[in-house]
Tab-separated table of C-alpha atoms in Angstrom:
chain	number	residue	atom	x	y	z
A	131	UNK	CA	166.900	36.889	85.104
A	132	UNK	CA	164.826	39.882	86.097
A	133	UNK	CA	161.461	41.104	84.918
A	134	UNK	CA	161.487	43.750	82.219
A	135	UNK	CA	160.958	47.292	83.458
A	136	UNK	CA	157.632	48.425	82.042
A	137	UNK	CA	156.915	51.881	80.692
A	138	UNK	CA	154.199	54.081	82.147
A	139	UNK	CA	151.662	53.433	79.384
A	140	UNK	CA	152.252	49.688	79.587
A	141	UNK	CA	151.405	49.851	83.294
A	142	UNK	CA	148.422	52.083	82.455
A	143	UNK	CA	147.008	49.606	79.917
A	144	UNK	CA	147.692	46.682	82.249
A	145	UNK	CA	145.469	48.278	84.900
A	146	UNK	CA	142.920	49.957	82.617
A	147	UNK	CA	140.213	47.413	83.404
A	148	UNK	CA	140.133	48.759	86.941
A	149	UNK	CA	138.506	51.907	85.538
A	150	UNK	CA	135.425	49.920	84.564
A	151	UNK	CA	135.417	47.809	87.720
A	152	UNK	CA	135.505	50.883	89.906
A	153	UNK	CA	132.879	52.665	87.830
A	154	UNK	CA	130.581	49.763	88.645
A	155	UNK	CA	131.602	49.899	92.309
A	156	UNK	CA	130.996	53.658	92.412
A	157	UNK	CA	127.507	53.301	90.987
A	158	UNK	CA	126.837	50.651	93.619
A	159	UNK	CA	128.405	52.563	96.519
A	160	UNK	CA	126.643	55.844	95.780
A	161	UNK	CA	123.243	54.425	94.846
A	162	UNK	CA	122.634	50.953	96.323
A	163	UNK	CA	121.301	52.294	99.638
A	164	UNK	CA	119.111	54.743	97.753
A	165	UNK	CA	117.719	52.017	95.474
A	166	UNK	CA	117.100	49.640	98.383
A	167	UNK	CA	115.275	52.388	100.280
A	168	UNK	CA	113.190	53.108	97.175
A	169	UNK	CA	112.263	49.411	97.159
A	170	UNK	CA	111.185	49.688	100.810
A	171	UNK	CA	114.206	49.080	103.061
A	172	UNK	CA	114.374	51.007	106.368
A	173	UNK	CA	117.522	52.934	107.236
A	174	UNK	CA	118.539	50.555	110.028
A	175	UNK	CA	118.164	47.577	107.637
A	176	UNK	CA	120.584	48.921	105.033
A	177	UNK	CA	123.749	47.485	106.544
A	178	UNK	CA	122.133	44.028	106.638
A	179	UNK	CA	121.511	44.120	102.897
A	180	UNK	CA	125.046	45.388	102.334
A	181	UNK	CA	126.482	42.398	104.195
A	182	UNK	CA	126.201	40.531	100.894
A	183	UNK	CA	129.160	42.474	99.514
A	184	UNK	CA	131.833	41.470	102.054
A	185	UNK	CA	130.489	37.913	102.298
A	186	UNK	CA	131.016	37.499	98.565
A	187	UNK	CA	134.561	38.823	98.922
A	188	UNK	CA	135.302	36.496	101.815
A	189	UNK	CA	134.234	33.455	99.805
A	190	UNK	CA	135.223	34.342	96.268
A	191	UNK	CA	138.559	36.142	96.378
A	192	UNK	CA	140.816	33.507	98.021
A	193	UNK	CA	139.382	30.816	95.734
A	194	UNK	CA	139.840	32.935	92.628
A	195	UNK	CA	143.317	33.916	93.815
A	196	UNK	CA	144.298	30.277	94.255
A	197	UNK	CA	143.027	29.145	90.879
A	198	UNK	CA	144.457	32.133	89.018
A	199	UNK	CA	147.828	31.328	90.601
A	200	UNK	CA	147.711	27.708	89.498
A	201	UNK	CA	146.029	27.667	86.093
A	202	UNK	CA	147.274	28.648	82.682
A	203	UNK	CA	145.320	28.690	79.432
A	204	UNK	CA	145.895	29.959	75.923
A	205	UNK	CA	144.120	33.131	77.065
A	206	UNK	CA	146.531	33.653	79.971
A	207	UNK	CA	146.692	33.322	83.729
A	208	UNK	CA	144.602	36.202	85.082
A	209	UNK	CA	142.756	37.356	81.935
A	210	UNK	CA	139.991	34.702	81.930
A	211	UNK	CA	138.942	35.840	85.409
A	212	UNK	CA	138.858	39.510	84.349
A	213	UNK	CA	136.515	38.755	81.492
A	214	UNK	CA	134.207	36.346	83.328
A	215	UNK	CA	133.876	38.739	86.255
A	216	UNK	CA	133.150	41.695	83.966
A	217	UNK	CA	130.391	39.904	82.061
A	218	UNK	CA	128.651	38.682	85.218
A	219	UNK	CA	128.975	42.077	86.937
A	220	UNK	CA	127.452	43.813	83.919
A	221	UNK	CA	124.372	41.583	84.264
A	222	UNK	CA	123.975	42.627	87.916
A	223	UNK	CA	124.451	46.298	87.040
A	224	UNK	CA	121.752	46.233	84.394
A	225	UNK	CA	119.193	44.318	86.450
A	226	UNK	CA	119.568	45.767	89.969
A	227	UNK	CA	117.771	49.087	89.354
A	228	UNK	CA	115.220	47.238	87.202
A	229	UNK	CA	114.432	44.588	89.817
A	230	UNK	CA	110.726	45.425	89.576
A	231	UNK	CA	110.479	43.512	86.295
A	232	UNK	CA	110.720	40.337	88.411
A	233	UNK	CA	108.012	41.426	90.845
A	234	UNK	CA	105.726	38.601	89.709
A	235	UNK	CA	108.192	36.136	91.227
A	236	UNK	CA	109.344	37.902	94.403
A	237	UNK	CA	109.470	41.383	95.979
A	238	UNK	CA	111.644	43.919	94.160
A	239	UNK	CA	113.642	44.507	97.352
A	240	UNK	CA	114.831	40.901	97.424
A	241	UNK	CA	115.582	40.844	93.703
A	242	UNK	CA	117.580	44.054	94.113
A	243	UNK	CA	119.528	42.509	96.985
A	244	UNK	CA	120.157	39.427	94.831
A	245	UNK	CA	121.527	41.552	91.996
A	246	UNK	CA	123.748	43.291	94.555
A	247	UNK	CA	125.100	39.861	95.484
A	248	UNK	CA	125.782	38.990	91.830
A	249	UNK	CA	127.565	42.292	91.286
A	250	UNK	CA	129.776	41.887	94.315
A	251	UNK	CA	130.696	38.299	93.576
A	252	UNK	CA	131.569	39.274	90.008
A	253	UNK	CA	133.556	42.369	90.976
A	254	UNK	CA	135.561	40.158	93.297
A	255	UNK	CA	136.209	37.618	90.529
A	256	UNK	CA	137.756	40.411	88.444
A	257	UNK	CA	139.432	42.500	91.118
A	258	UNK	CA	142.017	40.374	92.910
A	259	UNK	CA	143.530	38.933	89.717
A	260	UNK	CA	144.132	42.569	88.742
A	261	UNK	CA	145.961	43.139	92.032
A	262	UNK	CA	147.975	39.979	91.468
A	263	UNK	CA	148.849	41.030	87.915
A	264	UNK	CA	150.864	43.947	89.303
A	265	UNK	CA	152.933	41.498	91.328
A	266	UNK	CA	153.245	39.172	88.326
A	267	UNK	CA	154.370	41.713	85.739
A	268	UNK	CA	156.232	44.396	87.683
A	269	UNK	CA	159.604	44.380	89.390
A	270	UNK	CA	159.662	45.150	93.111
A	271	UNK	CA	160.912	48.691	92.484
A	272	UNK	CA	157.810	49.383	90.356
A	273	UNK	CA	155.183	48.033	92.774
A	274	UNK	CA	154.372	51.413	94.322
A	275	UNK	CA	154.003	52.964	90.862
A	276	UNK	CA	151.877	50.037	89.670
A	277	UNK	CA	149.413	50.232	92.547
A	278	UNK	CA	149.370	54.030	92.309
A	279	UNK	CA	148.408	53.848	88.620
A	280	UNK	CA	145.640	51.419	89.582
A	281	UNK	CA	144.490	53.914	92.189
A	282	UNK	CA	144.430	56.710	89.612
A	283	UNK	CA	142.315	54.615	87.233
A	284	UNK	CA	140.069	53.600	90.123
A	285	UNK	CA	139.605	57.286	90.879
A	286	UNK	CA	138.765	58.194	87.285
A	287	UNK	CA	136.268	55.353	86.930
A	288	UNK	CA	134.683	56.164	90.266
A	289	UNK	CA	134.287	59.847	89.385
A	290	UNK	CA	132.473	58.956	86.171
A	291	UNK	CA	130.274	56.420	87.961
A	292	UNK	CA	129.496	58.724	90.890
A	293	UNK	CA	128.649	61.768	88.801
A	294	UNK	CA	126.784	60.018	85.996
A	295	UNK	CA	123.251	60.130	87.508
A	296	UNK	CA	123.625	63.861	88.303
A	297	UNK	CA	124.997	64.585	84.819
A	298	UNK	CA	122.212	62.690	83.071
A	299	UNK	CA	119.619	64.717	84.967
A	300	UNK	CA	121.185	68.181	84.922
A	301	UNK	CA	122.874	68.113	81.510
A	302	UNK	CA	120.575	65.840	79.514
A	303	UNK	CA	117.237	66.359	81.255
A	304	UNK	CA	116.669	62.720	82.233
A	305	UNK	CA	114.296	62.463	85.192
A	306	UNK	CA	115.626	61.740	88.684
A	307	UNK	CA	112.167	61.112	90.114
A	308	UNK	CA	110.280	57.810	90.459
A	309	UNK	CA	107.529	57.235	87.904
A	310	UNK	CA	104.245	55.361	87.874
A	311	UNK	CA	105.971	52.352	86.326
A	312	UNK	CA	109.241	52.369	88.274
A	313	UNK	CA	110.277	53.244	91.824
A	314	UNK	CA	113.824	53.824	90.556
A	315	UNK	CA	114.398	57.056	88.600
A	316	UNK	CA	115.335	56.786	84.945
A	317	UNK	CA	118.694	58.514	85.451
A	318	UNK	CA	119.801	55.657	87.728
A	319	UNK	CA	118.618	52.954	85.324
A	320	UNK	CA	120.512	54.541	82.411
A	321	UNK	CA	123.610	55.104	84.561
A	322	UNK	CA	123.825	51.434	85.504
A	323	UNK	CA	123.434	50.345	81.873
A	324	UNK	CA	126.209	52.716	80.761
A	325	UNK	CA	128.374	51.447	83.615
A	326	UNK	CA	127.914	47.850	82.449
A	327	UNK	CA	129.011	48.723	78.908
A	328	UNK	CA	132.119	50.625	80.060
A	329	UNK	CA	133.035	47.816	82.474
A	330	UNK	CA	133.250	45.209	79.716
A	331	UNK	CA	134.973	47.590	77.287
A	332	UNK	CA	137.710	48.597	79.745
A	333	UNK	CA	138.442	44.974	80.661
A	334	UNK	CA	138.883	44.204	76.962
A	335	UNK	CA	141.492	46.988	76.698
A	336	UNK	CA	143.631	45.235	79.304
A	337	UNK	CA	143.086	41.814	77.755
A	338	UNK	CA	144.176	42.919	74.272
A	339	UNK	CA	147.118	45.158	75.274
A	340	UNK	CA	148.800	43.233	78.105
A	341	UNK	CA	151.056	40.205	77.922
A	342	UNK	CA	151.290	37.890	80.903
A	343	UNK	CA	154.387	35.945	81.901
A	344	UNK	CA	153.882	32.215	81.600
A	345	UNK	CA	154.540	29.985	84.647
A	346	UNK	CA	157.783	28.850	82.991
A	347	UNK	CA	158.952	32.436	82.582
A	348	UNK	CA	158.077	33.305	86.178
A	349	UNK	CA	160.161	30.359	87.356
A	350	UNK	CA	163.270	31.947	85.814
A	351	UNK	CA	163.065	35.265	87.657
A	352	UNK	CA	165.449	35.824	90.527
A	353	UNK	CA	162.870	37.036	93.068
A	354	UNK	CA	160.766	33.905	92.462
A	355	UNK	CA	163.783	31.640	92.977
A	356	UNK	CA	164.835	33.421	96.150
A	357	UNK	CA	161.365	33.018	97.656
A	358	UNK	CA	161.183	29.354	96.734
A	359	UNK	CA	164.597	28.665	98.227
A	360	UNK	CA	163.673	30.549	101.376
A	361	UNK	CA	160.572	28.462	102.040
A	362	UNK	CA	161.808	25.191	100.489
A	363	UNK	CA	158.718	24.851	98.295
A	364	UNK	CA	158.444	21.532	96.486
A	365	UNK	CA	154.832	20.350	96.716
A	366	UNK	CA	152.088	20.905	94.200
A	367	UNK	CA	149.565	23.581	95.146
A	368	UNK	CA	146.046	22.547	96.230
A	369	UNK	CA	142.954	24.586	97.082
A	370	UNK	CA	143.219	23.372	100.690
A	371	UNK	CA	146.573	25.161	100.820
A	372	UNK	CA	144.606	28.399	101.279
A	373	UNK	CA	144.181	27.460	104.945
A	374	UNK	CA	147.863	26.643	105.487
A	375	UNK	CA	148.855	29.782	103.578
A	376	UNK	CA	146.647	31.759	105.938
A	377	UNK	CA	148.426	30.262	108.933
A	378	UNK	CA	151.844	31.020	107.407
A	379	UNK	CA	151.134	34.592	106.382
A	380	UNK	CA	154.122	36.946	106.723
A	381	UNK	CA	154.509	39.154	109.797
A	382	UNK	CA	153.987	42.275	107.714
A	383	UNK	CA	150.657	40.923	106.502
A	384	UNK	CA	149.503	40.214	110.063
A	385	UNK	CA	150.361	43.756	111.116
A	386	UNK	CA	148.624	45.245	108.098
A	387	UNK	CA	145.503	43.229	108.909
A	388	UNK	CA	144.633	45.580	111.787
A	389	UNK	CA	145.225	48.645	109.664
A	390	UNK	CA	142.928	47.206	107.013
A	391	UNK	CA	140.309	46.298	109.621
A	392	UNK	CA	139.770	49.841	110.843
A	393	UNK	CA	140.208	51.388	107.386
A	394	UNK	CA	137.485	49.255	105.814
A	395	UNK	CA	135.196	49.377	108.862
A	396	UNK	CA	135.178	53.125	108.303
A	397	UNK	CA	134.708	52.927	104.535
A	398	UNK	CA	131.755	50.556	104.845
A	399	UNK	CA	129.991	52.890	107.254
A	400	UNK	CA	130.542	55.797	104.877
A	401	UNK	CA	129.184	53.930	101.851
A	402	UNK	CA	126.098	52.580	103.608
A	403	UNK	CA	124.981	55.602	105.605
A	404	UNK	CA	126.044	58.731	103.690
A	405	UNK	CA	122.784	59.013	101.723
A	406	UNK	CA	120.448	58.866	104.763
A	407	UNK	CA	122.912	60.962	106.791
A	408	UNK	CA	122.923	63.807	104.277
A	409	UNK	CA	119.181	63.539	103.631
A	410	UNK	CA	118.533	63.955	107.365
A	411	UNK	CA	121.406	66.138	108.571
A	412	UNK	CA	121.841	68.514	105.617
A	413	UNK	CA	118.471	68.456	103.827
A	414	UNK	CA	116.467	68.226	107.065
A	415	UNK	CA	114.329	65.281	105.939
A	416	UNK	CA	112.674	62.802	108.261
A	417	UNK	CA	114.055	59.300	108.578
A	418	UNK	CA	111.075	57.866	106.687
A	419	UNK	CA	111.232	60.291	103.752
A	420	UNK	CA	112.579	58.297	100.791
A	421	UNK	CA	110.121	59.377	98.071
A	422	UNK	CA	110.263	63.188	98.010
A	423	UNK	CA	112.087	65.219	95.328
A	424	UNK	CA	114.419	66.473	98.065
A	425	UNK	CA	115.463	62.907	98.886
A	426	UNK	CA	116.267	62.253	95.223
A	427	UNK	CA	118.309	65.465	95.141
A	428	UNK	CA	120.164	64.353	98.272
A	429	UNK	CA	120.910	61.025	96.584
A	430	UNK	CA	122.245	62.781	93.477
A	431	UNK	CA	124.411	65.043	95.669
A	432	UNK	CA	125.913	61.998	97.370
A	433	UNK	CA	127.054	60.920	93.912
A	434	UNK	CA	128.689	64.316	93.408
A	435	UNK	CA	130.629	64.316	96.676
A	436	UNK	CA	131.605	60.682	96.250
A	437	UNK	CA	132.936	61.708	92.865
A	438	UNK	CA	134.946	64.428	94.594
A	439	UNK	CA	136.787	62.049	96.896
A	440	UNK	CA	137.475	59.739	93.983
A	441	UNK	CA	138.715	62.601	91.798
A	442	UNK	CA	141.061	63.724	94.565
A	443	UNK	CA	142.308	60.163	94.976
A	444	UNK	CA	143.116	59.951	91.253
A	445	UNK	CA	145.335	63.039	91.543
A	446	UNK	CA	146.883	62.082	94.885
A	447	UNK	CA	147.713	58.609	93.521
A	448	UNK	CA	150.365	60.090	91.235
A	449	UNK	CA	151.945	61.930	94.172
A	450	UNK	CA	152.031	58.913	96.496
A	451	UNK	CA	155.250	57.361	95.084
A	452	UNK	CA	157.080	60.686	95.512
A	453	UNK	CA	155.729	61.272	99.035
A	454	UNK	CA	156.545	57.695	100.045
A	455	UNK	CA	160.085	58.144	98.754
A	456	UNK	CA	160.524	61.171	100.990
A	457	UNK	CA	158.937	60.018	104.262
A	458	UNK	CA	158.338	56.272	103.788
A	459	UNK	CA	155.237	54.282	102.962
A	460	UNK	CA	154.026	53.851	106.534
A	461	UNK	CA	154.082	57.569	107.376
A	462	UNK	CA	152.497	58.376	104.031
A	463	UNK	CA	149.630	56.007	104.778
A	464	UNK	CA	149.230	57.242	108.361
A	465	UNK	CA	149.065	60.891	107.276
A	466	UNK	CA	146.492	60.078	104.587
A	467	UNK	CA	144.287	58.191	107.054
A	468	UNK	CA	144.391	61.082	109.527
A	469	UNK	CA	143.208	63.473	106.820
A	470	UNK	CA	140.406	61.087	105.892
A	471	UNK	CA	139.320	60.706	109.500
A	472	UNK	CA	139.159	64.482	109.955
A	473	UNK	CA	137.148	64.726	106.741
A	474	UNK	CA	134.474	62.258	107.867
A	475	UNK	CA	134.138	63.744	111.341
A	476	UNK	CA	133.880	67.255	109.842
A	477	UNK	CA	130.689	66.309	107.963
A	478	UNK	CA	128.743	66.737	111.200
A	479	UNK	CA	129.783	70.393	111.421
A	480	UNK	CA	129.202	71.429	107.806
A	481	UNK	CA	126.476	74.088	107.351
A	482	UNK	CA	125.330	73.140	103.838
A	483	UNK	CA	125.743	70.577	101.087
A	484	UNK	CA	128.474	72.541	99.276
A	485	UNK	CA	130.687	72.500	102.371
A	486	UNK	CA	130.681	68.703	102.247
A	487	UNK	CA	132.997	68.970	99.242
A	488	UNK	CA	135.816	70.003	101.602
A	489	UNK	CA	135.140	66.943	103.782
A	490	UNK	CA	135.354	64.662	100.782
A	491	UNK	CA	138.586	66.255	99.544
A	492	UNK	CA	140.189	65.042	102.777
A	493	UNK	CA	138.586	61.609	102.407
A	494	UNK	CA	140.135	61.448	98.929
A	495	UNK	CA	143.636	61.407	100.435
A	496	UNK	CA	142.734	58.416	102.607
A	497	UNK	CA	141.034	56.538	99.758
A	498	UNK	CA	144.048	56.972	97.460
A	499	UNK	CA	146.392	55.616	100.097
A	500	UNK	CA	144.101	52.754	101.161
A	501	UNK	CA	144.027	51.523	97.572
A	502	UNK	CA	147.786	51.684	97.071
A	503	UNK	CA	150.024	51.724	100.156
A	504	UNK	CA	148.928	48.493	101.908
A	505	UNK	CA	149.284	46.532	98.663
A	506	UNK	CA	152.663	48.069	97.877
A	507	UNK	CA	153.884	47.152	101.376
A	508	UNK	CA	152.391	43.665	101.138
A	509	UNK	CA	153.657	42.819	97.636
A	510	UNK	CA	157.264	43.024	98.769
A	511	UNK	CA	156.732	40.557	101.615
A	512	UNK	CA	155.085	37.608	99.844
A	513	UNK	CA	156.205	34.895	97.458
A	514	UNK	CA	155.524	35.833	93.801
A	515	UNK	CA	154.054	32.419	92.993
A	516	UNK	CA	151.551	32.912	95.826
A	517	UNK	CA	150.720	36.502	94.828
A	518	UNK	CA	147.136	35.711	93.821
A	519	UNK	CA	146.177	33.613	96.827
A	520	UNK	CA	147.776	36.017	99.321
A	521	UNK	CA	146.073	38.987	97.694
A	522	UNK	CA	142.858	36.998	98.120
A	523	UNK	CA	143.624	36.133	101.741
A	524	UNK	CA	144.519	39.778	102.358
A	525	UNK	CA	140.964	40.537	101.323
A	526	UNK	CA	139.795	38.770	104.517
A	527	UNK	CA	140.944	41.859	106.380
A	528	UNK	CA	138.843	44.007	104.080
A	529	UNK	CA	135.643	41.989	104.222
A	530	UNK	CA	135.608	40.898	107.886
A	531	UNK	CA	135.361	44.481	109.211
A	532	UNK	CA	132.623	45.166	106.679
A	533	UNK	CA	130.695	42.101	107.850
A	534	UNK	CA	131.033	43.236	111.462
A	535	UNK	CA	129.887	46.755	110.560
A	536	UNK	CA	127.005	45.281	108.554
A	537	UNK	CA	125.843	43.306	111.602
A	538	UNK	CA	126.168	46.055	114.202
A	539	UNK	CA	125.832	49.208	112.091
A	540	UNK	CA	122.040	49.057	111.720
A	541	UNK	CA	121.322	48.374	115.417
A	542	UNK	CA	123.742	51.163	116.384
A	543	UNK	CA	121.894	53.631	114.152
A	544	UNK	CA	118.506	52.533	115.489
A	545	UNK	CA	119.179	52.086	119.200
A	546	UNK	CA	122.281	54.185	119.955
A	547	UNK	CA	122.138	56.981	117.377
A	548	UNK	CA	118.327	57.270	117.475
A	549	UNK	CA	118.121	56.856	113.674
A	550	UNK	CA	120.597	59.719	113.109
A	551	UNK	CA	122.884	58.216	110.479
A	552	UNK	CA	125.355	61.104	110.679
A	553	UNK	CA	126.806	59.546	113.843
A	554	UNK	CA	127.684	56.409	111.877
A	555	UNK	CA	129.721	58.662	109.563
A	556	UNK	CA	131.548	60.176	112.538
A	557	UNK	CA	132.304	56.688	113.854
A	558	UNK	CA	133.858	55.917	110.469
A	559	UNK	CA	136.135	58.916	110.940
A	560	UNK	CA	137.267	57.669	114.340
A	561	UNK	CA	137.980	54.279	112.764
A	562	UNK	CA	140.299	55.938	110.216
A	563	UNK	CA	142.235	57.628	113.026
A	564	UNK	CA	142.744	54.270	114.781
A	565	UNK	CA	144.036	52.769	111.526
A	566	UNK	CA	146.526	55.648	111.240
A	567	UNK	CA	147.986	54.822	114.648
A	568	UNK	CA	148.283	51.130	113.850
A	569	UNK	CA	150.052	51.573	110.511
A	570	UNK	CA	153.056	53.065	112.293
A	571	UNK	CA	153.633	49.651	113.928
A	572	UNK	CA	153.821	47.822	110.595
A	573	UNK	CA	157.209	46.402	109.548
A	574	UNK	CA	157.922	47.344	105.924
A	575	UNK	CA	161.192	45.723	104.903
A	576	UNK	CA	161.429	47.612	101.646
A	577	UNK	CA	160.389	51.002	103.023
A	578	UNK	CA	162.708	53.856	102.080
């Protein structure tokens, strides 16, 4: 038996929850540094607060992947994790910009960091089961399309999340300045609440429109049988198997790990330091200026340009399967990473804020490919029954570089870059270029 070939809209609905997840991520990525600085964090401390995000991924995703592989309920295999993650993430989204309401118990900065931790843990609970669902429900010849559709929805959700604070201020007149009662502007508070509502709603679309294969059905499919015969699997899965699975990871996965390392090292630097970099390098503000109207405008503009790279990624995602068919998945990914690296490095040379749009157009190509190509390459090299746990283990190579950047990024900005965050952005560009070189060494058995 083979899995049924799904239509485009079936794949769309299956991945629709990613729109809400990424909207939440986009709000976090574009505004968390700004909010933490408003609560009193120094620029060189930002990466230390952001370390919470990759740590949560390192702990949560392999565990969630294992249990979603090996549990089945009347609600399904992956669906319970989508819903639980969405509900918890929505709580973090609502409370992070309103952390001052807990000031009687502890400083707002620490409450905000705690809400960031809750958000990241919850996003991770929802995210990897979504990745695994593509492997569960789609045939191998539809993997590239499946991950590309996810990338498109990620792009759409991220555009909405990134642009929402700017839109609320400039279209609806909601203030983007701190008030006497709140250090966080009202447009950010409303944006995070809207993001929480859309997150839960989009997850429910996937839950109510998508059917999962039961474990018994998966056992009947030819690709599952071939993998089981190849590895001689007979034992019952245990959580401790995560460690042995890590040791037995396929060669392709090991090679991709280095590509992922430099890709996500660069992304983390971009997310953490773009707001202070633009405030200083483009708006000409001092490193300690986090309260002026110009700083708030710089923060809103970061949302706009982050929306640009996500919008570009949503469009490029639909072209990736065609490009990969012509030149192969590895070359497609390498080319995209080169464009992204050039885009980040070019930010140093841009004369004004509008010119940064061009830089982010190039970053959009890299982001689209990072979200699709490594997973498409990986999905064809791992056992379907282990799809969830290996997608979780693969996340190690996303979170470890972020943890390293979180530990060294702040000291580099303070002691090497003399508090000029723009150099951290340029370093991210160099990291993309290194990833592009390494992807050409990856063995992709199903590459065309």
